Coordinates of C-alpha atoms in Angstrom, one line a residue:
M1077 CA 232.2 7.4 -145.8
A1078 CA 229.3 8.1 -148.1
V1079 CA 227.8 11.1 -149.8
T1080 CA 224.2 11.9 -150.4
S1081 CA 222.6 13.4 -153.4
V1082 CA 219.2 15.1 -153.9
N1083 CA 217.3 14.7 -157.2
N1084 CA 216.3 18.3 -157.9
D1085 CA 213.3 18.5 -160.2
D1086 CA 213.7 22.2 -160.7
E1087 CA 217.2 21.9 -162.1
A1088 CA 217.7 23.3 -165.5
S1089 CA 217.7 20.7 -168.2
S1090 CA 220.2 22.5 -170.5
P1091 CA 223.5 20.6 -171.2
R1092 CA 226.5 21.4 -169.0
N1093 CA 230.2 21.1 -169.8
D1094 CA 232.2 18.3 -168.2
N1095 CA 234.1 20.5 -165.8
K1096 CA 230.9 22.1 -164.4
T1097 CA 229.3 18.7 -164.0
K1098 CA 232.3 17.4 -162.2
E1099 CA 232.3 20.5 -159.9
L1100 CA 228.6 20.1 -159.1
N1101 CA 228.9 16.4 -158.4
E1102 CA 231.9 16.7 -156.2
P1103 CA 230.9 15.7 -152.6
A1104 CA 231.2 18.5 -150.1
D1105 CA 231.8 18.5 -146.4
F1106 CA 230.1 21.1 -144.1
E1107 CA 232.8 23.8 -144.4
K1108 CA 232.8 23.7 -148.2
A1109 CA 228.9 23.7 -148.3
I1110 CA 228.5 26.7 -145.9
D1111 CA 231.2 28.7 -147.7
A1112 CA 229.3 28.1 -151.0
A1113 CA 226.1 29.5 -149.3
G1114 CA 227.9 32.8 -148.8
F1115 CA 227.8 35.4 -146.1
G1116 CA 225.2 38.1 -146.3
L1117 CA 221.6 39.0 -145.5
F1118 CA 220.9 35.6 -143.8
N1119 CA 223.8 36.1 -141.4
V1120 CA 222.7 39.6 -140.6
L1121 CA 219.2 38.5 -139.8
L1122 CA 220.7 35.7 -137.7
I1123 CA 222.7 38.2 -135.6
F1124 CA 219.6 40.4 -135.2
I1125 CA 217.6 37.5 -133.9
A1126 CA 220.5 36.5 -131.6
I1127 CA 220.1 39.9 -129.9
P1128 CA 216.8 39.3 -128.1
A1129 CA 217.8 35.6 -127.6
T1130 CA 221.0 36.7 -125.7
L1131 CA 219.1 39.4 -123.8
A1132 CA 216.6 36.7 -122.7
N1133 CA 219.5 34.7 -121.3
V1134 CA 220.9 37.7 -119.4
F1135 CA 217.6 38.8 -118.1
S1136 CA 216.7 35.3 -116.8
T1137 CA 219.4 35.4 -114.1
T1138 CA 219.5 39.1 -113.2
T1139 CA 216.0 40.6 -113.2
M1140 CA 215.3 39.5 -109.6
A1141 CA 218.2 41.6 -108.3
Y1142 CA 216.5 44.8 -109.5
I1143 CA 213.0 44.2 -108.2
L1144 CA 214.0 43.0 -104.7
P1145 CA 214.2 46.5 -103.1
I1146 CA 210.8 47.5 -104.8
A1147 CA 208.9 44.2 -104.1
E1148 CA 210.2 43.7 -100.6
C1149 CA 207.0 45.0 -99.0
D1150 CA 204.5 43.7 -101.6
L1151 CA 205.8 40.1 -101.2
K1152 CA 206.8 40.4 -97.5
L1153 CA 210.3 39.3 -98.3
T1154 CA 212.9 38.4 -95.7
L1155 CA 216.6 38.5 -96.5
F1156 CA 216.7 34.8 -97.1
N1157 CA 213.6 35.0 -99.4
K1158 CA 215.6 37.5 -101.5
G1159 CA 218.5 35.1 -101.6
M1160 CA 216.2 32.3 -102.8
L1161 CA 214.8 34.5 -105.5
N1162 CA 218.3 35.3 -106.8
A1163 CA 219.2 31.6 -106.6
A1164 CA 216.1 30.0 -108.0
T1165 CA 217.0 30.4 -111.6
Y1166 CA 220.4 28.8 -111.1
A1167 CA 218.7 25.9 -109.3
G1168 CA 216.5 25.3 -112.3
M1169 CA 219.5 25.5 -114.7
I1170 CA 221.4 22.9 -112.7
S1171 CA 218.4 20.6 -112.6
S1172 CA 217.9 20.6 -116.4
A1173 CA 221.5 20.7 -117.6
I1174 CA 221.8 17.0 -118.6
I1175 CA 218.4 16.6 -120.2
W1176 CA 218.7 19.7 -122.4
G1177 CA 222.1 18.5 -123.7
Y1178 CA 220.5 15.1 -124.7
L1179 CA 217.5 16.8 -126.4
A1180 CA 219.6 19.2 -128.3
D1181 CA 221.7 16.4 -129.7
T1182 CA 218.8 14.2 -130.6
Q1183 CA 215.8 16.5 -131.5
G1184 CA 217.7 19.3 -133.2
R1185 CA 218.8 22.9 -132.4
K1186 CA 215.9 24.8 -134.0
K1187 CA 213.2 22.9 -132.2
I1188 CA 214.9 23.4 -128.8
L1189 CA 215.4 27.1 -129.5
V1190 CA 211.8 27.8 -130.7
I1191 CA 210.0 25.7 -128.0
G1192 CA 212.5 26.8 -125.3
Y1193 CA 212.3 30.6 -125.8
I1194 CA 208.5 30.6 -126.3
A1195 CA 208.1 28.5 -123.1
D1196 CA 210.4 30.8 -121.3
A1197 CA 208.4 33.8 -122.4
I1198 CA 205.2 32.2 -121.1
C1199 CA 206.9 31.4 -117.7
V1200 CA 208.2 35.0 -117.4
F1201 CA 204.7 36.3 -118.2
C1202 CA 203.3 34.0 -115.5
S1203 CA 205.9 35.2 -113.0
S1204 CA 204.9 38.8 -113.6
L1205 CA 201.4 37.9 -112.3
S1206 CA 202.8 36.6 -109.0
Q1207 CA 201.0 37.8 -105.9
N1208 CA 203.2 36.1 -103.3
F1209 CA 206.7 34.9 -102.8
A1210 CA 205.9 31.2 -103.3
M1211 CA 204.4 31.8 -106.7
L1212 CA 207.3 34.0 -107.9
V1213 CA 210.1 31.7 -106.7
T1214 CA 208.3 28.7 -108.3
F1215 CA 208.1 30.4 -111.7
K1216 CA 211.8 31.6 -111.4
F1217 CA 212.8 28.0 -110.8
I1218 CA 210.8 26.7 -113.8
G1219 CA 212.2 29.6 -115.9
G1220 CA 215.7 28.6 -115.1
L1221 CA 214.9 25.0 -115.9
I1222 CA 213.5 26.1 -119.3
V1223 CA 215.9 28.8 -120.4
N1224 CA 219.0 26.7 -119.8
G1225 CA 218.2 24.6 -122.9
P1226 CA 217.9 27.4 -125.6
G1227 CA 220.5 29.5 -123.8
A1228 CA 223.2 26.8 -124.3
V1229 CA 222.0 25.7 -127.7
L1230 CA 222.1 29.3 -129.1
F1231 CA 225.8 29.3 -129.0
T1232 CA 226.0 26.0 -130.9
Y1233 CA 223.4 27.1 -133.4
L1234 CA 225.2 30.3 -134.3
T1235 CA 228.5 28.6 -134.8
E1236 CA 227.0 25.9 -136.9
L1237 CA 225.5 28.4 -139.3
H1238 CA 228.8 30.1 -140.0
G1239 CA 232.0 28.8 -141.6
A1240 CA 235.4 28.8 -139.9
K1241 CA 236.2 32.2 -141.6
H1242 CA 233.4 34.1 -139.9
R1243 CA 232.9 32.0 -136.7
P1244 CA 235.4 34.0 -134.5
R1245 CA 233.7 37.3 -135.5
V1246 CA 230.3 35.9 -134.6
L1247 CA 231.4 34.8 -131.2
M1248 CA 232.9 38.2 -130.5
I1249 CA 229.6 39.8 -131.5
L1250 CA 227.8 37.5 -129.2
G1251 CA 230.0 38.5 -126.3
M1252 CA 229.4 42.2 -127.1
I1253 CA 225.6 41.5 -127.1
T1254 CA 225.9 39.8 -123.7
S1255 CA 227.8 42.8 -122.3
F1256 CA 225.2 45.1 -123.8
G1257 CA 222.5 43.1 -122.0
T1258 CA 224.1 43.6 -118.6
L1259 CA 224.1 47.3 -119.3
L1260 CA 220.5 47.5 -120.8
L1261 CA 218.9 45.8 -117.7
P1262 CA 219.7 48.6 -115.2
I1263 CA 218.7 51.2 -117.8
L1264 CA 215.3 49.4 -118.2
A1265 CA 215.0 49.3 -114.4
W1266 CA 215.8 53.0 -114.2
L1267 CA 213.1 53.8 -116.8
I1268 CA 210.4 51.5 -115.6
L1269 CA 210.6 50.9 -111.8
P1270 CA 210.3 54.5 -110.6
Q1271 CA 207.0 54.9 -112.6
D1272 CA 203.6 54.8 -110.8
W1273 CA 201.9 52.0 -112.7
E1274 CA 199.9 50.6 -109.8
F1275 CA 196.3 49.3 -110.3
A1276 CA 194.0 46.6 -109.0
L1277 CA 191.5 44.3 -110.7
Q1278 CA 189.2 43.3 -107.9
D1279 CA 191.5 41.3 -105.6
F1280 CA 194.3 41.1 -108.2
N1281 CA 197.0 43.7 -107.6
V1282 CA 199.4 44.8 -110.4
H1283 CA 202.6 46.7 -109.4
T1284 CA 205.3 48.4 -111.4
W1285 CA 207.8 45.6 -110.7
Q1286 CA 205.4 43.2 -112.4
M1287 CA 205.3 45.4 -115.5
F1288 CA 209.1 45.3 -115.4
L1289 CA 209.1 41.5 -115.4
L1290 CA 206.5 41.4 -118.2
I1291 CA 208.6 43.7 -120.4
C1292 CA 211.7 41.6 -119.7
G1293 CA 209.9 38.6 -121.1
L1294 CA 209.4 40.2 -124.5
P1295 CA 212.9 39.2 -125.8
S1296 CA 212.1 35.5 -125.3
L1297 CA 208.8 35.8 -127.2
I1298 CA 210.3 37.8 -130.1
C1299 CA 213.3 35.5 -130.7
G1300 CA 211.2 32.3 -130.2
L1301 CA 208.7 33.5 -132.9
A1302 CA 211.5 34.8 -135.2
L1303 CA 213.4 31.5 -135.1
I1304 CA 210.5 29.7 -136.6
A1305 CA 211.5 31.2 -140.0
L1306 CA 215.1 30.0 -139.8
P1307 CA 216.4 26.6 -141.0
E1308 CA 217.6 23.8 -138.8
S1309 CA 221.4 23.6 -138.3
P1310 CA 222.7 21.9 -141.4
K1311 CA 225.7 20.6 -139.4
F1312 CA 223.3 18.9 -137.0
L1313 CA 221.3 17.4 -139.9
M1314 CA 224.5 16.1 -141.5
S1315 CA 225.5 14.5 -138.2
Q1316 CA 222.2 12.7 -138.1
G1317 CA 222.5 11.4 -141.7
R1318 CA 219.7 13.7 -142.9
N1319 CA 221.7 15.1 -145.8
M1320 CA 218.7 15.8 -148.0
E1321 CA 217.3 18.2 -145.4
A1322 CA 220.8 19.7 -144.8
L1323 CA 221.1 20.4 -148.5
K1324 CA 217.8 22.2 -148.5
A1325 CA 219.0 24.3 -145.5
F1326 CA 222.1 25.3 -147.4
Q1327 CA 220.0 26.2 -150.4
K1328 CA 217.8 28.4 -148.2
I1329 CA 220.9 30.2 -146.8
Y1330 CA 222.2 30.6 -150.3
F1331 CA 218.9 32.1 -151.5
F1332 CA 218.9 34.8 -148.8
N1333 CA 222.6 35.6 -149.2
T1334 CA 222.7 35.9 -153.0
R1335 CA 219.0 36.4 -154.0
Q1336 CA 219.6 33.7 -156.6
P1337 CA 217.2 30.7 -157.1
K1338 CA 217.8 27.8 -154.8
N1339 CA 218.5 25.4 -157.7
T1340 CA 221.6 27.4 -158.6
Y1341 CA 223.3 26.5 -155.4
P1342 CA 226.6 25.0 -156.6
I1343 CA 226.7 22.0 -154.2
Q1344 CA 224.6 18.9 -155.2
H1345 CA 226.2 16.2 -153.0
L1346 CA 227.1 16.2 -149.3
I1347 CA 229.5 13.8 -147.5
E1348 CA 227.5 11.5 -145.3
E1349 CA 229.1 11.9 -141.9
V1350 CA 227.0 9.5 -139.9
P1351 CA 225.0 7.1 -142.0
T1352 CA 222.3 6.1 -139.5
R1353 CA 219.0 6.6 -141.4
D1354 CA 217.3 4.6 -144.0
T1355 CA 217.4 6.0 -147.5
N1356 CA 214.5 8.2 -148.6
A1357 CA 212.8 7.4 -151.9
N1358 CA 214.4 10.4 -153.6
E1359 CA 217.8 10.1 -151.9
V1360 CA 220.8 8.5 -153.6
I1361 CA 223.8 7.3 -151.7
F1362 CA 227.4 7.1 -152.9
N1363 CA 230.5 5.5 -151.4
I1364 CA 233.4 8.0 -151.4
E1365 CA 235.8 5.2 -152.3
N1366 CA 233.7 4.6 -155.5
K1367 CA 232.8 8.2 -156.2
L1368 CA 234.9 8.4 -159.3
Q1369 CA 233.2 5.4 -160.8
G1370 CA 229.7 6.5 -159.9
I1371 CA 230.1 10.2 -160.6
E1372 CA 232.0 10.0 -163.9
E1373 CA 229.5 7.4 -165.2
N1374 CA 226.5 9.3 -163.6
V1375 CA 225.6 5.9 -162.1
P1376 CA 225.1 5.9 -158.3
V1377 CA 226.8 3.2 -156.4
K1378 CA 224.3 2.2 -153.7
S1379 CA 225.4 1.4 -150.2
K1380 CA 223.3 0.2 -147.4
R1381 CA 223.4 2.4 -144.3
Q1382 CA 224.7 0.8 -141.1
H1383 CA 222.5 1.3 -138.0
R1384 CA 223.9 1.8 -134.5
T1385 CA 222.0 0.3 -131.7
L1386 CA 221.4 2.1 -128.4
V1387 CA 224.0 -0.1 -126.7
Q1388 CA 226.6 0.8 -129.4
S1389 CA 225.8 4.5 -129.0
L1390 CA 226.3 4.3 -125.2
R1391 CA 229.5 2.3 -125.6
E1392 CA 230.9 4.9 -128.0
G1393 CA 229.9 7.7 -125.6
W1394 CA 231.6 5.9 -122.7
Q1395 CA 234.8 5.3 -124.7
Q1396 CA 234.9 9.1 -125.5
T1397 CA 234.3 10.2 -121.9
K1398 CA 236.3 7.4 -120.1
P1399 CA 239.6 9.4 -120.2
M1400 CA 237.9 12.1 -118.0
F1401 CA 237.9 9.6 -115.1
R1402 CA 241.6 8.7 -115.4
K1403 CA 244.9 10.4 -114.7
P1404 CA 245.8 13.1 -115.6
L1405 CA 242.5 14.4 -116.8
L1406 CA 240.5 13.5 -113.7
A1407 CA 242.7 15.6 -111.3
R1408 CA 242.8 18.4 -113.9
S1409 CA 239.1 18.5 -114.5
L1410 CA 238.3 18.5 -110.8
H1411 CA 240.8 21.4 -110.4
V1412 CA 238.9 23.4 -113.0
Y1413 CA 235.5 22.6 -111.5
L1414 CA 236.6 23.7 -108.0
M1415 CA 238.0 27.0 -109.4
Q1416 CA 234.8 27.7 -111.4
F1417 CA 232.7 27.0 -108.4
C1418 CA 234.7 29.5 -106.2
I1419 CA 234.9 32.2 -108.9
L1420 CA 231.1 32.2 -109.7
L1421 CA 230.2 32.0 -106.0
G1422 CA 232.1 35.2 -105.3
L1423 CA 231.2 37.0 -108.6
N1424 CA 227.5 36.3 -108.7
T1425 CA 227.0 36.8 -105.0
I1426 CA 228.2 40.4 -105.1
R1427 CA 226.7 41.0 -108.6
L1428 CA 223.2 40.0 -107.7
W1429 CA 223.2 41.7 -104.3
L1430 CA 224.6 45.0 -105.6
P1431 CA 221.2 46.5 -106.5
Q1432 CA 219.9 45.7 -102.9
L1433 CA 223.2 47.1 -101.4
F1434 CA 222.9 50.3 -103.5
A1435 CA 219.2 50.7 -102.5
S1436 CA 220.1 50.3 -98.8
I1437 CA 223.0 52.8 -99.1
A1438 CA 220.8 55.4 -100.8
E1439 CA 218.1 55.0 -98.3
F1440 CA 220.5 55.2 -95.3
E1441 CA 222.2 58.3 -96.6
H1442 CA 218.9 60.0 -97.2
E1443 CA 217.6 59.0 -93.7
F1444 CA 220.7 60.2 -91.9
A1445 CA 221.7 63.1 -94.1
G1446 CA 223.3 65.9 -92.1
T1447 CA 223.9 63.8 -89.0
D1448 CA 227.1 62.3 -87.5
E1449 CA 225.8 58.7 -88.1
S1450 CA 228.6 56.5 -89.5
S1451 CA 227.9 55.6 -93.2
N1452 CA 230.2 52.6 -93.4
L1453 CA 228.8 49.5 -95.1
C1454 CA 228.5 47.6 -91.8
A1455 CA 226.3 50.3 -90.4
I1456 CA 224.2 50.3 -93.5
L1457 CA 223.8 46.5 -93.5
D1458 CA 222.7 46.6 -89.9
Y1459 CA 220.2 49.3 -90.7
S1460 CA 218.9 47.3 -93.6
V1461 CA 218.6 44.0 -91.7
N1462 CA 216.7 45.7 -88.8
K1463 CA 214.4 47.6 -91.2
T1464 CA 213.5 44.5 -93.1
A1465 CA 212.7 42.6 -89.9
T1466 CA 210.6 45.5 -88.6
A1467 CA 208.7 45.8 -91.9
I1468 CA 207.9 42.1 -91.9
A1469 CA 206.7 42.2 -88.3
S1470 CA 204.5 45.3 -88.6
N1471 CA 203.3 45.0 -92.2
T1472 CA 200.1 47.0 -92.7
G1473 CA 199.6 46.4 -96.4
D1474 CA 200.5 49.9 -97.3
C1475 CA 203.8 49.7 -99.3
T1476 CA 203.7 53.1 -101.0
A1477 CA 206.7 54.4 -99.1
N1478 CA 208.8 51.4 -100.0
R1479 CA 208.7 52.2 -103.7
N1480 CA 210.5 55.6 -103.4
I1481 CA 213.9 54.2 -104.3
S1482 CA 216.6 56.8 -105.0
V1483 CA 217.6 57.2 -108.6
D1484 CA 221.2 56.7 -107.4
M1485 CA 220.5 53.0 -107.0
Y1486 CA 219.9 52.7 -110.8
L1487 CA 222.7 55.0 -111.8
N1488 CA 225.2 53.1 -109.7
N1489 CA 224.2 49.8 -111.3
I1490 CA 224.5 51.4 -114.8
I1491 CA 228.0 52.6 -113.9
V1492 CA 229.0 49.1 -112.7
A1493 CA 227.7 47.5 -115.9
T1494 CA 229.5 50.2 -118.0
S1495 CA 232.8 49.6 -116.3
S1496 CA 232.5 45.9 -116.9
L1497 CA 231.8 46.5 -120.6
V1498 CA 234.8 48.8 -120.9
G1499 CA 236.9 46.2 -119.1
Y1500 CA 236.0 43.6 -121.6
C1501 CA 237.0 45.9 -124.5
F1502 CA 240.6 46.0 -123.0
A1503 CA 240.6 42.4 -122.0
G1504 CA 242.3 41.2 -125.2
L1505 CA 245.2 43.7 -124.7
I1506 CA 245.6 42.6 -121.0
I1507 CA 245.6 38.9 -122.0
R1508 CA 248.3 39.5 -124.6
A1509 CA 250.4 41.5 -122.1
L1510 CA 250.2 39.1 -119.1
G1511 CA 249.1 35.8 -120.6
N1512 CA 246.1 33.7 -119.5
N1513 CA 247.8 32.2 -116.5
R1514 CA 249.1 35.4 -114.9
L1515 CA 245.8 37.2 -115.6
L1516 CA 243.9 34.5 -113.9
T1517 CA 246.1 34.4 -110.8
Y1518 CA 246.5 38.1 -110.4
G1519 CA 242.9 38.9 -111.4
L1520 CA 241.5 36.5 -108.8
L1521 CA 243.9 37.7 -106.1
L1522 CA 242.9 41.3 -106.8
S1523 CA 239.2 40.3 -106.8
G1524 CA 239.6 38.6 -103.4
C1525 CA 241.2 41.7 -102.0
L1526 CA 238.5 43.9 -103.4
G1527 CA 235.9 41.5 -101.9
F1528 CA 237.5 42.0 -98.5
G1529 CA 237.8 45.8 -99.2
L1530 CA 234.0 46.2 -99.4
Y1531 CA 234.0 45.7 -95.6
W1532 CA 235.9 48.9 -95.2
A1533 CA 233.9 51.0 -97.6
T1534 CA 232.7 54.2 -95.7
S1535 CA 230.4 55.8 -98.3
G1536 CA 228.3 55.0 -101.3
L1537 CA 231.0 56.4 -103.6
E1538 CA 233.7 54.0 -102.2
T1539 CA 231.3 51.1 -102.5
L1540 CA 230.6 52.0 -106.1
I1541 CA 234.3 52.2 -107.0
I1542 CA 235.3 49.0 -105.3
S1543 CA 232.3 47.0 -106.6
S1544 CA 232.9 48.3 -110.1
L1545 CA 236.5 47.1 -110.0
F1546 CA 235.5 43.8 -108.4
I1547 CA 232.9 42.9 -111.0
T1548 CA 235.2 44.0 -113.9
V1549 CA 238.3 42.1 -112.8
C1550 CA 236.4 39.0 -111.6
S1551 CA 234.4 38.7 -114.9
I1552 CA 237.5 38.9 -117.0
S1553 CA 239.2 36.2 -114.8
T1554 CA 236.2 33.9 -115.4
S1555 CA 236.5 34.3 -119.1
S1556 CA 240.3 33.6 -118.8
L1557 CA 239.7 30.3 -117.0
L1558 CA 237.3 29.0 -119.7
G1559 CA 239.9 30.1 -122.3
M1560 CA 242.5 28.0 -120.6
V1561 CA 240.4 24.9 -120.9
V1562 CA 241.2 24.8 -124.6
G1563 CA 244.8 24.1 -123.8
L1564 CA 244.3 21.8 -120.8
F1565 CA 242.1 19.1 -122.4
P1566 CA 241.9 17.2 -125.7
T1567 CA 239.4 18.4 -128.4
T1568 CA 237.0 15.6 -127.7
M1569 CA 236.7 16.6 -124.0
R1570 CA 236.5 20.3 -124.1
T1571 CA 232.8 20.8 -124.7
M1572 CA 231.9 18.4 -121.9
I1573 CA 234.5 19.9 -119.5
V1574 CA 233.1 23.4 -120.1
A1575 CA 229.5 22.3 -119.7
I1576 CA 230.3 20.6 -116.3
A1577 CA 232.3 23.6 -115.2
M1578 CA 229.5 25.9 -116.0
M1579 CA 227.1 23.7 -114.1
L1580 CA 229.4 23.7 -111.1
G1581 CA 229.7 27.5 -111.5
R1582 CA 225.9 27.9 -111.3
L1583 CA 226.0 25.7 -108.2
G1584 CA 228.5 28.2 -106.7
A1585 CA 226.2 31.1 -107.6
L1586 CA 223.3 29.3 -106.0
S1587 CA 225.2 28.6 -102.8
G1588 CA 226.6 32.1 -102.5
N1589 CA 223.2 33.8 -102.9
L1590 CA 221.7 31.5 -100.3
M1591 CA 224.6 31.9 -97.8
F1592 CA 225.0 35.7 -98.2
P1593 CA 221.7 36.7 -96.4
I1594 CA 222.3 34.2 -93.6
L1595 CA 225.8 35.5 -93.1
V1596 CA 224.6 39.1 -93.2
E1597 CA 222.2 38.4 -90.3
V1598 CA 225.1 36.8 -88.4
G1599 CA 227.2 39.9 -88.8
C1600 CA 228.9 42.4 -91.2
V1601 CA 232.2 40.6 -91.5
P1602 CA 231.2 37.0 -92.5
P1603 CA 229.7 37.7 -96.0
F1604 CA 232.7 39.7 -97.2
V1605 CA 235.1 37.1 -95.7
M1606 CA 233.3 34.4 -97.7
V1607 CA 233.6 36.3 -100.9
G1608 CA 237.2 37.3 -100.5
A1609 CA 238.3 33.9 -99.2
V1610 CA 236.9 31.8 -102.0
L1611 CA 238.4 34.1 -104.7
I1612 CA 241.9 34.1 -103.0
F1613 CA 241.6 30.3 -102.7
A1614 CA 240.8 30.1 -106.5
S1615 CA 243.8 32.3 -107.1
A1616 CA 246.0 29.9 -105.2
L1617 CA 244.6 27.0 -107.2
S1618 CA 245.4 28.8 -110.4
C1619 CA 249.0 28.8 -109.4
I1620 CA 249.2 25.1 -109.7
L1621 CA 247.3 24.7 -112.9
P1622 CA 249.5 23.0 -115.6
K1623 CA 250.8 25.5 -118.2
K1624 CA 251.6 22.9 -120.8
T1625 CA 249.9 19.8 -121.9
D1626 CA 250.6 16.8 -124.1
F1627 CA 247.5 17.5 -126.3

């Protein structure tokens, strides 16, 4: 291994004692360097910038669910059109998963975050101008294709700007922000969508739901611009052999945290993790093996960097991933992928159709208030299907009546989001009491039963209670599965396994949202049988997951 030093012209010229000189010249790895930079203002600013970034990730997959009941008439949406709008973002995410991973590992974290979030903001703003279904679904697909990159890189970027001591806390805060985002979205919908913000500019019509989409694009723009002021991940720079730039990044973090001059940062040399770049003119390279000779004599021992060819890089990558395609990891990974597919198919199908279901329930109960008409969910779905088909067939262009959605729709979604947030607060206690394996098995079994239970809901209140429990328990089970991956696979495989599992989960979400409206038109029973069956199947699969590994 080698270490890199930067000649600092601003460094004070006063003589230093031998101990201090030795400490300054001691080569540092990433953990030592980030600890020396301290924890303070920079980290607080980083968390504040992560808030709009995380909200942008949450909004990208969920905003469509809240505008479907409002935009149904304006865009002449069929049930299948609504399913396509819910699924479009996931389709874009799946399409871009591999390329974003490659770009993040070669071009850097900051560049992907800045360009990705600004591009996502532009795409969301364009979607808010949509005048028809084709235009809106196209921009939702492109938005998913774009936001998948910065959304995944944000997690890596935050962990790479914190030391091991603070990393778990940061990840916990990130999870809390995500839960807050799921609660904030229905609150925004409640505040914006009932407003009468309709106007026309010649032949260009602007509706309240378009203003809602426009406002939901602001977090992407805010975090994209704010990230410009932050440094590149020093961990990434060190992994690329760009230690001089990494040292400057550490100095910037140190300056913000301590308000001391950058040249007082106590680390002067960084271990060269991957020497793949030619030496810069002002960059000196040391061999770790010879560091005592070089440092004590203040004479650098030069070493020529070794370059890896593309073929060598591909060979090394294959050697790292080859165990994934052999026993026992192949069967184990396929097991996890199938479970993740089933869980997110069930969870995101119900989650993204809940606003539409609550809107239909509120409309049905208002329409048939004071009558003997059955208010079970099947009758409500039949009413909604027939009403949508009639509205499409006899569309007159006047959609004023369709915008009068009951406030109960928004309040019910706020209650579901709140229950999920409360559930996460107690998730740690539940995991400690039951263990990951039991929580996964029992949680998925209960979620499957609740999915079937929606079929027997006879009122809006019962639907609200069952769906709140369903979303809460199923969400905790999903987190439990990803937590188990840590113990099922070796360290070098975990990131890739989680990435592929999330991609398969998105495929499940896409499939469920496309199948749900088709099954609803077939009858009331099939959609709930689909949701309940896949989750009970996932519960059965969890029973045969290995509990102990050799890793």
